[in-house]
Amino acid sequence: MKVRDVMTNRVDWVAPNASVVEIAKLMKSNDVGSIPVCEDMKVEGIITDRDIVLKVVAAGKTIESCIAKDIMNSNLVTVTPDQDVHEAADLMSQYQIRRLPVVDQGKMIGIVALGDLAVERIHVNEAGDALSDISQGAHH
């Protein structure tokens, strides 16, 4: 099974100059913990709720003073729509992440989340193992 078979096609994203408040509201309304940062549909980075806590709140900055490009993680791990879902699960486990932008010819076309990998019975154990590794902070 390929990533394209399980990915979410409609993905909300923010521009590099998006405010922290805008990002947090998008996370809340979509019930997600990360938001891709894109320019012309090219993924520039990703922001997690943890990034907001550590790079803004814990750093003593004001939410008004920070924008997406200030706090985004630009060391991206992405997948293509044609990659096997097992590869996606392995990447999530290896890099301790729950969501991977799906990129085709340089443009973001979707996102695949850890939960998406459990849609097929055969992938339930693999997704569970990846989640366990992520939750425990295991490194391979």
PDB file of N, CA, C and O in Angstrom, residues 41-118:
ATOM      1  N   MET A  41       3.182  26.528  -2.048  1.00  0.00           N
ATOM      2  CA  MET A  41       2.948  25.096  -1.823  1.00  0.00           C
ATOM      3  C   MET A  41       4.231  24.284  -1.644  1.00  0.00           C
ATOM      4  O   MET A  41       4.201  23.061  -1.596  1.00  0.00           O
ATOM      5  N   LYS A  42       5.363  24.945  -1.536  1.00  0.00           N
ATOM      6  CA  LYS A  42       6.619  24.265  -1.227  1.00  0.00           C
ATOM      7  C   LYS A  42       6.781  24.298   0.292  1.00  0.00           C
ATOM      8  O   LYS A  42       6.702  25.356   0.900  1.00  0.00           O
ATOM      9  N   VAL A  43       6.966  23.131   0.891  1.00  0.00           N
ATOM     10  CA  VAL A  43       7.077  23.061   2.343  1.00  0.00           C
ATOM     11  C   VAL A  43       8.424  23.631   2.783  1.00  0.00           C
ATOM     12  O   VAL A  43       9.478  23.156   2.376  1.00  0.00           O
ATOM     13  N   GLU A  44       8.345  24.680   3.587  1.00  0.00           N
ATOM     14  CA  GLU A  44       9.550  25.338   4.097  1.00  0.00           C
ATOM     15  C   GLU A  44       9.913  24.826   5.486  1.00  0.00           C
ATOM     16  O   GLU A  44      11.065  24.897   5.897  1.00  0.00           O
ATOM     17  N   GLY A  45       8.887  24.373   6.208  1.00  0.00           N
ATOM     18  CA  GLY A  45       9.116  23.902   7.569  1.00  0.00           C
ATOM     19  C   GLY A  45       7.837  23.366   8.164  1.00  0.00           C
ATOM     20  O   GLY A  45       6.813  23.267   7.482  1.00  0.00           O
ATOM     21  N   ILE A  46       7.910  23.037   9.430  1.00  0.00           N
ATOM     22  CA  ILE A  46       6.730  22.566  10.147  1.00  0.00           C
ATOM     23  C   ILE A  46       6.812  23.100  11.568  1.00  0.00           C
ATOM     24  O   ILE A  46       7.908  23.271  12.108  1.00  0.00           O
ATOM     25  N   ILE A  47       5.670  23.422  12.128  1.00  0.00           N
ATOM     26  CA  ILE A  47       5.602  23.936  13.499  1.00  0.00           C
ATOM     27  C   ILE A  47       4.730  22.994  14.311  1.00  0.00           C
ATOM     28  O   ILE A  47       3.619  22.649  13.900  1.00  0.00           O
ATOM     29  N   THR A  48       5.245  22.613  15.476  1.00  0.00           N
ATOM     30  CA  THR A  48       4.475  21.772  16.382  1.00  0.00           C
ATOM     31  C   THR A  48       4.017  22.610  17.571  1.00  0.00           C
ATOM     32  O   THR A  48       4.564  23.690  17.833  1.00  0.00           O
ATOM     33  N   ASP A  49       3.039  22.087  18.273  1.00  0.00           N
ATOM     34  CA  ASP A  49       2.593  22.770  19.488  1.00  0.00           C
ATOM     35  C   ASP A  49       3.758  22.868  20.475  1.00  0.00           C
ATOM     36  O   ASP A  49       3.899  23.846  21.197  1.00  0.00           O
ATOM     37  N   ARG A  50       4.627  21.896  20.464  1.00  0.00           N
ATOM     38  CA  ARG A  50       5.819  21.918  21.328  1.00  0.00           C
ATOM     39  C   ARG A  50       6.750  23.075  20.943  1.00  0.00           C
ATOM     40  O   ARG A  50       7.351  23.701  21.806  1.00  0.00           O
ATOM     41  N   ASP A  51       6.878  23.348  19.631  1.00  0.00           N
ATOM     42  CA  ASP A  51       7.698  24.485  19.197  1.00  0.00           C
ATOM     43  C   ASP A  51       7.180  25.784  19.812  1.00  0.00           C
ATOM     44  O   ASP A  51       7.961  26.637  20.243  1.00  0.00           O
ATOM     45  N   ILE A  52       5.858  25.941  19.830  1.00  0.00           N
ATOM     46  CA  ILE A  52       5.265  27.157  20.397  1.00  0.00           C
ATOM     47  C   ILE A  52       5.586  27.260  21.881  1.00  0.00           C
ATOM     48  O   ILE A  52       5.987  28.313  22.374  1.00  0.00           O
ATOM     49  N   VAL A  53       5.456  26.143  22.584  1.00  0.00           N
ATOM     50  CA  VAL A  53       5.725  26.153  24.027  1.00  0.00           C
ATOM     51  C   VAL A  53       7.194  26.450  24.318  1.00  0.00           C
ATOM     52  O   VAL A  53       7.518  27.305  25.137  1.00  0.00           O
ATOM     53  N   LEU A  54       8.097  25.744  23.626  1.00  0.00           N
ATOM     54  CA  LEU A  54       9.520  25.887  23.940  1.00  0.00           C
ATOM     55  C   LEU A  54      10.163  27.147  23.367  1.00  0.00           C
ATOM     56  O   LEU A  54      10.979  27.789  24.023  1.00  0.00           O
ATOM     57  N   LYS A  55       9.807  27.490  22.126  1.00  0.00           N
ATOM     58  CA  LYS A  55      10.493  28.598  21.450  1.00  0.00           C
ATOM     59  C   LYS A  55       9.834  29.956  21.678  1.00  0.00           C
ATOM     60  O   LYS A  55      10.426  30.982  21.370  1.00  0.00           O
ATOM     61  N   VAL A  56       8.614  29.944  22.197  1.00  0.00           N
ATOM     62  CA  VAL A  56       7.940  31.212  22.467  1.00  0.00           C
ATOM     63  C   VAL A  56       7.709  31.353  23.971  1.00  0.00           C
ATOM     64  O   VAL A  56       8.314  32.200  24.622  1.00  0.00           O
ATOM     65  N   VAL A  57       6.854  30.504  24.511  1.00  0.00           N
ATOM     66  CA  VAL A  57       6.455  30.639  25.913  1.00  0.00           C
ATOM     67  C   VAL A  57       7.651  30.461  26.863  1.00  0.00           C
ATOM     68  O   VAL A  57       7.953  31.359  27.659  1.00  0.00           O
ATOM     69  N   ALA A  58       8.335  29.325  26.761  1.00  0.00           N
ATOM     70  CA  ALA A  58       9.454  29.055  27.684  1.00  0.00           C
ATOM     71  C   ALA A  58      10.625  30.002  27.456  1.00  0.00           C
ATOM     72  O   ALA A  58      11.402  30.272  28.375  1.00  0.00           O
ATOM     73  N   ALA A  59      10.753  30.519  26.238  1.00  0.00           N
ATOM     74  CA  ALA A  59      11.840  31.452  25.934  1.00  0.00           C
ATOM     75  C   ALA A  59      11.508  32.878  26.389  1.00  0.00           C
ATOM     76  O   ALA A  59      12.330  33.785  26.227  1.00  0.00           O
ATOM     77  N   GLY A  60      10.290  33.075  26.909  1.00  0.00           N
ATOM     78  CA  GLY A  60       9.904  34.379  27.421  1.00  0.00           C
ATOM     79  C   GLY A  60       9.560  35.391  26.344  1.00  0.00           C
ATOM     80  O   GLY A  60       9.522  36.590  26.603  1.00  0.00           O
ATOM     81  N   LYS A  61       9.293  34.915  25.147  1.00  0.00           N
ATOM     82  CA  LYS A  61       8.928  35.831  24.065  1.00  0.00           C
ATOM     83  C   LYS A  61       7.423  36.067  24.097  1.00  0.00           C
ATOM     84  O   LYS A  61       6.665  35.279  24.652  1.00  0.00           O
ATOM     85  N   THR A  62       6.993  37.128  23.470  1.00  0.00           N
ATOM     86  CA  THR A  62       5.549  37.369  23.390  1.00  0.00           C
ATOM     87  C   THR A  62       5.032  36.751  22.099  1.00  0.00           C
ATOM     88  O   THR A  62       5.750  36.697  21.095  1.00  0.00           O
ATOM     89  N   ILE A  63       3.799  36.308  22.155  1.00  0.00           N
ATOM     90  CA  ILE A  63       3.233  35.683  20.961  1.00  0.00           C
ATOM     91  C   ILE A  63       3.133  36.674  19.809  1.00  0.00           C
ATOM     92  O   ILE A  63       3.195  36.292  18.660  1.00  0.00           O
ATOM     93  N   GLU A  64       3.034  37.947  20.137  1.00  0.00           N
ATOM     94  CA  GLU A  64       2.940  38.967  19.093  1.00  0.00           C
ATOM     95  C   GLU A  64       4.282  39.188  18.388  1.00  0.00           C
ATOM     96  O   GLU A  64       4.311  39.687  17.260  1.00  0.00           O
ATOM     97  N   SER A  65       5.377  38.812  19.033  1.00  0.00           N
ATOM     98  CA  SER A  65       6.693  39.101  18.460  1.00  0.00           C
ATOM     99  C   SER A  65       7.233  37.983  17.568  1.00  0.00           C
ATOM    100  O   SER A  65       8.269  38.144  16.948  1.00  0.00           O
ATOM    101  N   CYS A  66       6.542  36.853  17.514  1.00  0.00           N
ATOM    102  CA  CYS A  66       7.055  35.708  16.760  1.00  0.00           C
ATOM    103  C   CYS A  66       6.142  35.361  15.586  1.00  0.00           C
ATOM    104  O   CYS A  66       4.926  35.420  15.697  1.00  0.00           O
ATOM    105  N   ILE A  67       6.775  34.980  14.490  1.00  0.00           N
ATOM    106  CA  ILE A  67       6.027  34.501  13.328  1.00  0.00           C
ATOM    107  C   ILE A  67       6.531  33.103  12.973  1.00  0.00           C
ATOM    108  O   ILE A  67       7.550  32.642  13.509  1.00  0.00           O
ATOM    109  N   ALA A  68       5.835  32.465  12.073  1.00  0.00           N
ATOM    110  CA  ALA A  68       6.120  31.066  11.723  1.00  0.00           C
ATOM    111  C   ALA A  68       7.589  30.814  11.414  1.00  0.00           C
ATOM    112  O   ALA A  68       8.189  29.874  11.949  1.00  0.00           O
ATOM    113  N   LYS A  69       8.186  31.653  10.576  1.00  0.00           N
ATOM    114  CA  LYS A  69       9.577  31.369  10.177  1.00  0.00           C
ATOM    115  C   LYS A  69      10.554  31.480  11.338  1.00  0.00           C
ATOM    116  O   LYS A  69      11.640  30.911  11.279  1.00  0.00           O
ATOM    117  N   ASP A  70      10.163  32.176  12.422  1.00  0.00           N
ATOM    118  CA  ASP A  70      11.024  32.296  13.596  1.00  0.00           C
ATOM    119  C   ASP A  70      11.080  31.005  14.421  1.00  0.00           C
ATOM    120  O   ASP A  70      12.069  30.757  15.116  1.00  0.00           O
ATOM    121  N   ILE A  71      10.020  30.239  14.377  1.00  0.00           N
ATOM    122  CA  ILE A  71       9.953  29.071  15.275  1.00  0.00           C
ATOM    123  C   ILE A  71       9.801  27.743  14.543  1.00  0.00           C
ATOM    124  O   ILE A  71       9.816  26.699  15.178  1.00  0.00           O
ATOM    125  N   MET A  72       9.701  27.762  13.212  1.00  0.00           N
ATOM    126  CA  MET A  72       9.491  26.512  12.474  1.00  0.00           C
ATOM    127  C   MET A  72      10.756  25.655  12.477  1.00  0.00           C
ATOM    128  O   MET A  72      11.868  26.147  12.608  1.00  0.00           O
ATOM    129  N   ASN A  73      10.530  24.373  12.337  1.00  0.00           N
ATOM    130  CA  ASN A  73      11.632  23.428  12.178  1.00  0.00           C
ATOM    131  C   ASN A  73      11.800  23.224  10.680  1.00  0.00           C
ATOM    132  O   ASN A  73      10.897  22.747  10.009  1.00  0.00           O
ATOM    133  N   SER A  74      12.958  23.604  10.159  1.00  0.00           N
ATOM    134  CA  SER A  74      13.160  23.483   8.717  1.00  0.00           C
ATOM    135  C   SER A  74      13.928  22.216   8.332  1.00  0.00           C
ATOM    136  O   SER A  74      14.179  21.971   7.168  1.00  0.00           O
ATOM    137  N   ASN A  75      14.265  21.393   9.328  1.00  0.00           N
ATOM    138  CA  ASN A  75      14.871  20.080   9.037  1.00  0.00           C
ATOM    139  C   ASN A  75      13.731  19.096   8.807  1.00  0.00           C
ATOM    140  O   ASN A  75      13.342  18.356   9.700  1.00  0.00           O
ATOM    141  N   LEU A  76      13.188  19.121   7.600  1.00  0.00           N
ATOM    142  CA  LEU A  76      11.977  18.370   7.301  1.00  0.00           C
ATOM    143  C   LEU A  76      12.220  16.934   6.896  1.00  0.00           C
ATOM    144  O   LEU A  76      13.187  16.641   6.201  1.00  0.00           O
ATOM    145  N   VAL A  77      11.308  16.096   7.328  1.00  0.00           N
ATOM    146  CA  VAL A  77      11.252  14.733   6.846  1.00  0.00           C
ATOM    147  C   VAL A  77       9.950  14.646   6.065  1.00  0.00           C
ATOM    148  O   VAL A  77       8.879  14.948   6.601  1.00  0.00           O
ATOM    149  N   THR A  78      10.044  14.301   4.790  1.00  0.00           N
ATOM    150  CA  THR A  78       8.854  14.210   3.947  1.00  0.00           C
ATOM    151  C   THR A  78       8.822  12.849   3.259  1.00  0.00           C
ATOM    152  O   THR A  78       9.809  12.115   3.263  1.00  0.00           O
ATOM    153  N   VAL A  79       7.671  12.537   2.690  1.00  0.00           N
ATOM    154  CA  VAL A  79       7.528  11.324   1.883  1.00  0.00           C
ATOM    155  C   VAL A  79       6.883  11.707   0.564  1.00  0.00           C
ATOM    156  O   VAL A  79       6.310  12.793   0.432  1.00  0.00           O
ATOM    157  N   THR A  80       6.980  10.810  -0.389  1.00  0.00           N
ATOM    158  CA  THR A  80       6.308  11.001  -1.673  1.00  0.00           C
ATOM    159  C   THR A  80       5.042  10.141  -1.673  1.00  0.00           C
ATOM    160  O   THR A  80       4.945   9.181  -0.898  1.00  0.00           O
ATOM    161  N   PRO A  81       4.085  10.461  -2.546  1.00  0.00           N
ATOM    162  CA  PRO A  81       2.853   9.672  -2.570  1.00  0.00           C
ATOM    163  C   PRO A  81       3.086   8.217  -2.991  1.00  0.00           C
ATOM    164  O   PRO A  81       2.288   7.342  -2.666  1.00  0.00           O
ATOM    165  N   ASP A  82       4.188   7.955  -3.671  1.00  0.00           N
ATOM    166  CA  ASP A  82       4.451   6.602  -4.164  1.00  0.00           C
ATOM    167  C   ASP A  82       5.262   5.739  -3.206  1.00  0.00           C
ATOM    168  O   ASP A  82       5.495   4.568  -3.483  1.00  0.00           O
ATOM    169  N   GLN A  83       5.689   6.328  -2.075  1.00  0.00           N
ATOM    170  CA  GLN A  83       6.420   5.522  -1.106  1.00  0.00           C
ATOM    171  C   GLN A  83       5.476   4.547  -0.411  1.00  0.00           C
ATOM    172  O   GLN A  83       4.289   4.814  -0.238  1.00  0.00           O
ATOM    173  N   ASP A  84       6.011   3.426   0.004  1.00  0.00           N
ATOM    174  CA  ASP A  84       5.242   2.422   0.715  1.00  0.00           C
ATOM    175  C   ASP A  84       4.918   2.922   2.125  1.00  0.00           C
ATOM    176  O   ASP A  84       5.731   3.618   2.737  1.00  0.00           O
ATOM    177  N   VAL A  85       3.754   2.552   2.633  1.00  0.00           N
ATOM    178  CA  VAL A  85       3.361   3.000   3.964  1.00  0.00           C
ATOM    179  C   VAL A  85       4.305   2.482   5.044  1.00  0.00           C
ATOM    180  O   VAL A  85       4.478   3.121   6.081  1.00  0.00           O
ATOM    181  N   HIS A  86       4.948   1.328   4.799  1.00  0.00           N
ATOM    182  CA  HIS A  86       5.914   0.801   5.762  1.00  0.00           C
ATOM    183  C   HIS A  86       7.103   1.752   5.891  1.00  0.00           C
ATOM    184  O   HIS A  86       7.629   1.947   6.981  1.00  0.00           O
ATOM    185  N   GLU A  87       7.524   2.333   4.778  1.00  0.00           N
ATOM    186  CA  GLU A  87       8.620   3.305   4.808  1.00  0.00           C
ATOM    187  C   GLU A  87       8.218   4.531   5.631  1.00  0.00           C
ATOM    188  O   GLU A  87       9.026   5.064   6.402  1.00  0.00           O
ATOM    189  N   ALA A  88       6.980   4.981   5.452  1.00  0.00           N
ATOM    190  CA  ALA A  88       6.487   6.133   6.218  1.00  0.00           C
ATOM    191  C   ALA A  88       6.500   5.815   7.710  1.00  0.00           C
ATOM    192  O   ALA A  88       6.940   6.635   8.523  1.00  0.00           O
ATOM    193  N   ALA A  89       6.040   4.623   8.079  1.00  0.00           N
ATOM    194  CA  ALA A  89       6.032   4.225   9.494  1.00  0.00           C
ATOM    195  C   ALA A  89       7.455   4.166  10.041  1.00  0.00           C
ATOM    196  O   ALA A  89       7.715   4.606  11.165  1.00  0.00           O
ATOM    197  N   ASP A  90       8.375   3.651   9.246  1.00  0.00           N
ATOM    198  CA  ASP A  90       9.776   3.581   9.680  1.00  0.00           C
ATOM    199  C   ASP A  90      10.351   4.976   9.914  1.00  0.00           C
ATOM    200  O   ASP A  90      11.067   5.213  10.887  1.00  0.00           O
ATOM    201  N   LEU A  91      10.032   5.922   9.009  1.00  0.00           N
ATOM    202  CA  LEU A  91      10.522   7.298   9.156  1.00  0.00           C
ATOM    203  C   LEU A  91       9.954   7.946  10.417  1.00  0.00           C
ATOM    204  O   LEU A  91      10.672   8.631  11.145  1.00  0.00           O
ATOM    205  N   MET A  92       8.664   7.723  10.665  1.00  0.00           N
ATOM    206  CA  MET A  92       8.039   8.292  11.857  1.00  0.00           C
ATOM    207  C   MET A  92       8.716   7.767  13.116  1.00  0.00           C
ATOM    208  O   MET A  92       8.998   8.526  14.049  1.00  0.00           O
ATOM    209  N   SER A  93       8.983   6.489  13.131  1.00  0.00           N
ATOM    210  CA  SER A  93       9.637   5.881  14.276  1.00  0.00           C
ATOM    211  C   SER A  93      11.069   6.397  14.425  1.00  0.00           C
ATOM    212  O   SER A  93      11.490   6.801  15.510  1.00  0.00           O
ATOM    213  N   GLN A  94      11.802   6.421  13.331  1.00  0.00           N
ATOM    214  CA  GLN A  94      13.200   6.841  13.351  1.00  0.00           C
ATOM    215  C   GLN A  94      13.369   8.289  13.803  1.00  0.00           C
ATOM    216  O   GLN A  94      14.254   8.612  14.585  1.00  0.00           O
ATOM    217  N   TYR A  95      12.495   9.170  13.303  1.00  0.00           N
ATOM    218  CA  TYR A  95      12.633  10.605  13.600  1.00  0.00           C
ATOM    219  C   TYR A  95      11.720  11.092  14.716  1.00  0.00           C
ATOM    220  O   TYR A  95      11.672  12.282  15.006  1.00  0.00           O
ATOM    221  N   GLN A  96      10.943  10.171  15.320  1.00  0.00           N
ATOM    222  CA  GLN A  96      10.077  10.524  16.448  1.00  0.00           C
ATOM    223  C   GLN A  96       9.032  11.566  16.070  1.00  0.00           C
ATOM    224  O   GLN A  96       8.845  12.560  16.777  1.00  0.00           O
ATOM    225  N   ILE A  97       8.370  11.374  14.940  1.00  0.00           N
ATOM    226  CA  ILE A  97       7.339  12.311  14.496  1.00  0.00           C
ATOM    227  C   ILE A  97       6.066  11.558  14.139  1.00  0.00           C
ATOM    228  O   ILE A  97       6.101  10.387  13.791  1.00  0.00           O
ATOM    229  N   ARG A  98       4.952  12.268  14.219  1.00  0.00           N
ATOM    230  CA  ARG A  98       3.647  11.646  13.992  1.00  0.00           C
ATOM    231  C   ARG A  98       3.002  12.012  12.658  1.00  0.00           C
ATOM    232  O   ARG A  98       2.029  11.399  12.267  1.00  0.00           O
ATOM    233  N   ARG A  99       3.541  13.047  11.993  1.00  0.00           N
ATOM    234  CA  ARG A  99       2.941  13.492  10.736  1.00  0.00           C
ATOM    235  C   ARG A  99       4.039  13.825   9.735  1.00  0.00           C
ATOM    236  O   ARG A  99       5.019  14.474  10.082  1.00  0.00           O
ATOM    237  N   LEU A 100       3.856  13.383   8.490  1.00  0.00           N
ATOM    238  CA  LEU A 100       4.827  13.643   7.430  1.00  0.00           C
ATOM    239  C   LEU A 100       4.147  14.356   6.267  1.00  0.00           C
ATOM    240  O   LEU A 100       3.153  13.859   5.732  1.00  0.00           O
ATOM    241  N   PRO A 101       4.682  15.506   5.855  1.00  0.00           N
ATOM    242  CA  PRO A 101       4.159  16.129   4.636  1.00  0.00           C
ATOM    243  C   PRO A 101       4.418  15.202   3.443  1.00  0.00           C
ATOM    244  O   PRO A 101       5.471  14.561   3.359  1.00  0.00           O
ATOM    245  N   VAL A 102       3.446  15.138   2.542  1.00  0.00           N
ATOM    246  CA  VAL A 102       3.585  14.337   1.323  1.00  0.00           C
ATOM    247  C   VAL A 102       3.891  15.315   0.194  1.00  0.00           C
ATOM    248  O   VAL A 102       3.108  16.231  -0.074  1.00  0.00           O
ATOM    249  N   VAL A 103       5.047  15.122  -0.433  1.00  0.00           N
ATOM    250  CA  VAL A 103       5.539  16.064  -1.430  1.00  0.00           C
ATOM    251  C   VAL A 103       5.685  15.369  -2.777  1.00  0.00           C
ATOM    252  O   VAL A 103       6.231  14.265  -2.865  1.00  0.00           O
ATOM    253  N   ASP A 104       5.171  16.014  -3.806  1.00  0.00           N
ATOM    254  CA  ASP A 104       5.290  15.503  -5.173  1.00  0.00           C
ATOM    255  C   ASP A 104       5.815  16.631  -6.054  1.00  0.00           C
ATOM    256  O   ASP A 104       5.205  17.708  -6.100  1.00  0.00           O
ATOM    257  N   GLN A 105       6.935  16.409  -6.699  1.00  0.00           N
ATOM    258  CA  GLN A 105       7.569  17.413  -7.565  1.00  0.00           C
ATOM    259  C   GLN A 105       7.747  18.750  -6.837  1.00  0.00           C
ATOM    260  O   GLN A 105       7.472  19.813  -7.369  1.00  0.00           O
ATOM    261  N   GLY A 106       8.193  18.663  -5.588  1.00  0.00           N
ATOM    262  CA  GLY A 106       8.501  19.853  -4.810  1.00  0.00           C
ATOM    263  C   GLY A 106       7.322  20.533  -4.143  1.00  0.00           C
ATOM    264  O   GLY A 106       7.501  21.471  -3.373  1.00  0.00           O
ATOM    265  N   LYS A 107       6.119  20.083  -4.393  1.00  0.00           N
ATOM    266  CA  LYS A 107       4.921  20.715  -3.822  1.00  0.00           C
ATOM    267  C   LYS A 107       4.232  19.788  -2.830  1.00  0.00           C
ATOM    268  O   LYS A 107       4.146  18.577  -3.047  1.00  0.00           O
ATOM    269  N   MET A 108       3.724  20.374  -1.730  1.00  0.00           N
ATOM    270  CA  MET A 108       2.982  19.580  -0.760  1.00  0.00           C
ATOM    271  C   MET A 108       1.605  19.253  -1.322  1.00  0.00           C
ATOM    272  O   MET A 108       0.866  20.141  -1.723  1.00  0.00           O
ATOM    273  N   ILE A 109       1.283  17.960  -1.357  1.00  0.00           N
ATOM    274  CA  ILE A 109      -0.025  17.537  -1.873  1.00  0.00           C
ATOM    275  C   ILE A 109      -0.878  16.870  -0.804  1.00  0.00           C
ATOM    276  O   ILE A 109      -2.012  16.497  -1.048  1.00  0.00           O
ATOM    277  N   GLY A 110      -0.312  16.703   0.387  1.00  0.00           N
ATOM    278  CA  GLY A 110      -1.072  16.066   1.451  1.00  0.00           C
ATOM    279  C   GLY A 110      -0.204  15.874   2.677  1.00  0.00           C
ATOM    280  O   GLY A 110       0.921  16.351   2.748  1.00  0.00           O
ATOM    281  N   ILE A 111      -0.770  15.136   3.621  1.00  0.00           N
ATOM    282  CA  ILE A 111      -0.029  14.817   4.836  1.00  0.00           C
ATOM    283  C   ILE A 111      -0.447  13.416   5.261  1.00  0.00           C
ATOM    284  O   ILE A 111      -1.585  13.005   5.038  1.00  0.00           O
ATOM    285  N   VAL A 112       0.483  12.675   5.815  1.00  0.00           N
ATOM    286  CA  VAL A 112       0.153  11.349   6.331  1.00  0.00           C
ATOM    287  C   VAL A 112       0.482  11.350   7.813  1.00  0.00           C
ATOM    288  O   VAL A 112       1.554  11.782   8.230  1.00  0.00           O
ATOM    289  N   ALA A 113      -0.504  10.929   8.592  1.00  0.00           N
ATOM    290  CA  ALA A 113      -0.354  10.901  10.048  1.00  0.00           C
ATOM    291  C   ALA A 113      -0.214   9.458  10.508  1.00  0.00           C
ATOM    292  O   ALA A 113      -0.615   8.522   9.806  1.00  0.00           O
ATOM    293  N   LEU A 114       0.350   9.317  11.685  1.00  0.00           N
ATOM    294  CA  LEU A 114       0.534   7.992  12.254  1.00  0.00           C
ATOM    295  C   LEU A 114      -0.774   7.202  12.249  1.00  0.00           C
ATOM    296  O   LEU A 114      -0.802   6.038  11.879  1.00  0.00           O
ATOM    297  N   GLY A 115      -1.874   7.864  12.615  1.00  0.00           N
ATOM    298  CA  GLY A 115      -3.170   7.183  12.639  1.00  0.00           C
ATOM    299  C   GLY A 115      -3.628   6.691  11.280  1.00  0.00           C
ATOM    300  O   GLY A 115      -4.336   5.695  11.179  1.00  0.00           O
ATOM    301  N   ASP A 116      -3.183   7.385  10.208  1.00  0.00           N
ATOM    302  CA  ASP A 116      -3.546   6.964   8.852  1.00  0.00           C
ATOM    303  C   ASP A 116      -2.959   5.600   8.524  1.00  0.00           C
ATOM    304  O   ASP A 116      -3.503   4.861   7.705  1.00  0.00           O
ATOM    305  N   LEU A 117      -1.829   5.280   9.139  1.00  0.00           N
ATOM    306  CA  LEU A 117      -1.155   4.023   8.826  1.00  0.00           C
ATOM    307  C   LEU A 117      -1.860   2.819   9.435  1.00  0.00           C
ATOM    308  O   LEU A 117      -1.596   1.689   9.050  1.00  0.00           O
ATOM    309  N   ALA A 118      -2.752   3.070  10.381  1.00  0.00           N
ATOM    310  CA  ALA A 118      -3.455   1.975  11.040  1.00  0.00           C
ATOM    311  C   ALA A 118      -4.759   1.610  10.332  1.00  0.00           C
ATOM    312  O   ALA A 118      -5.485   0.754  10.803  1.00  0.00           O
TER     313      ALA A 118
END
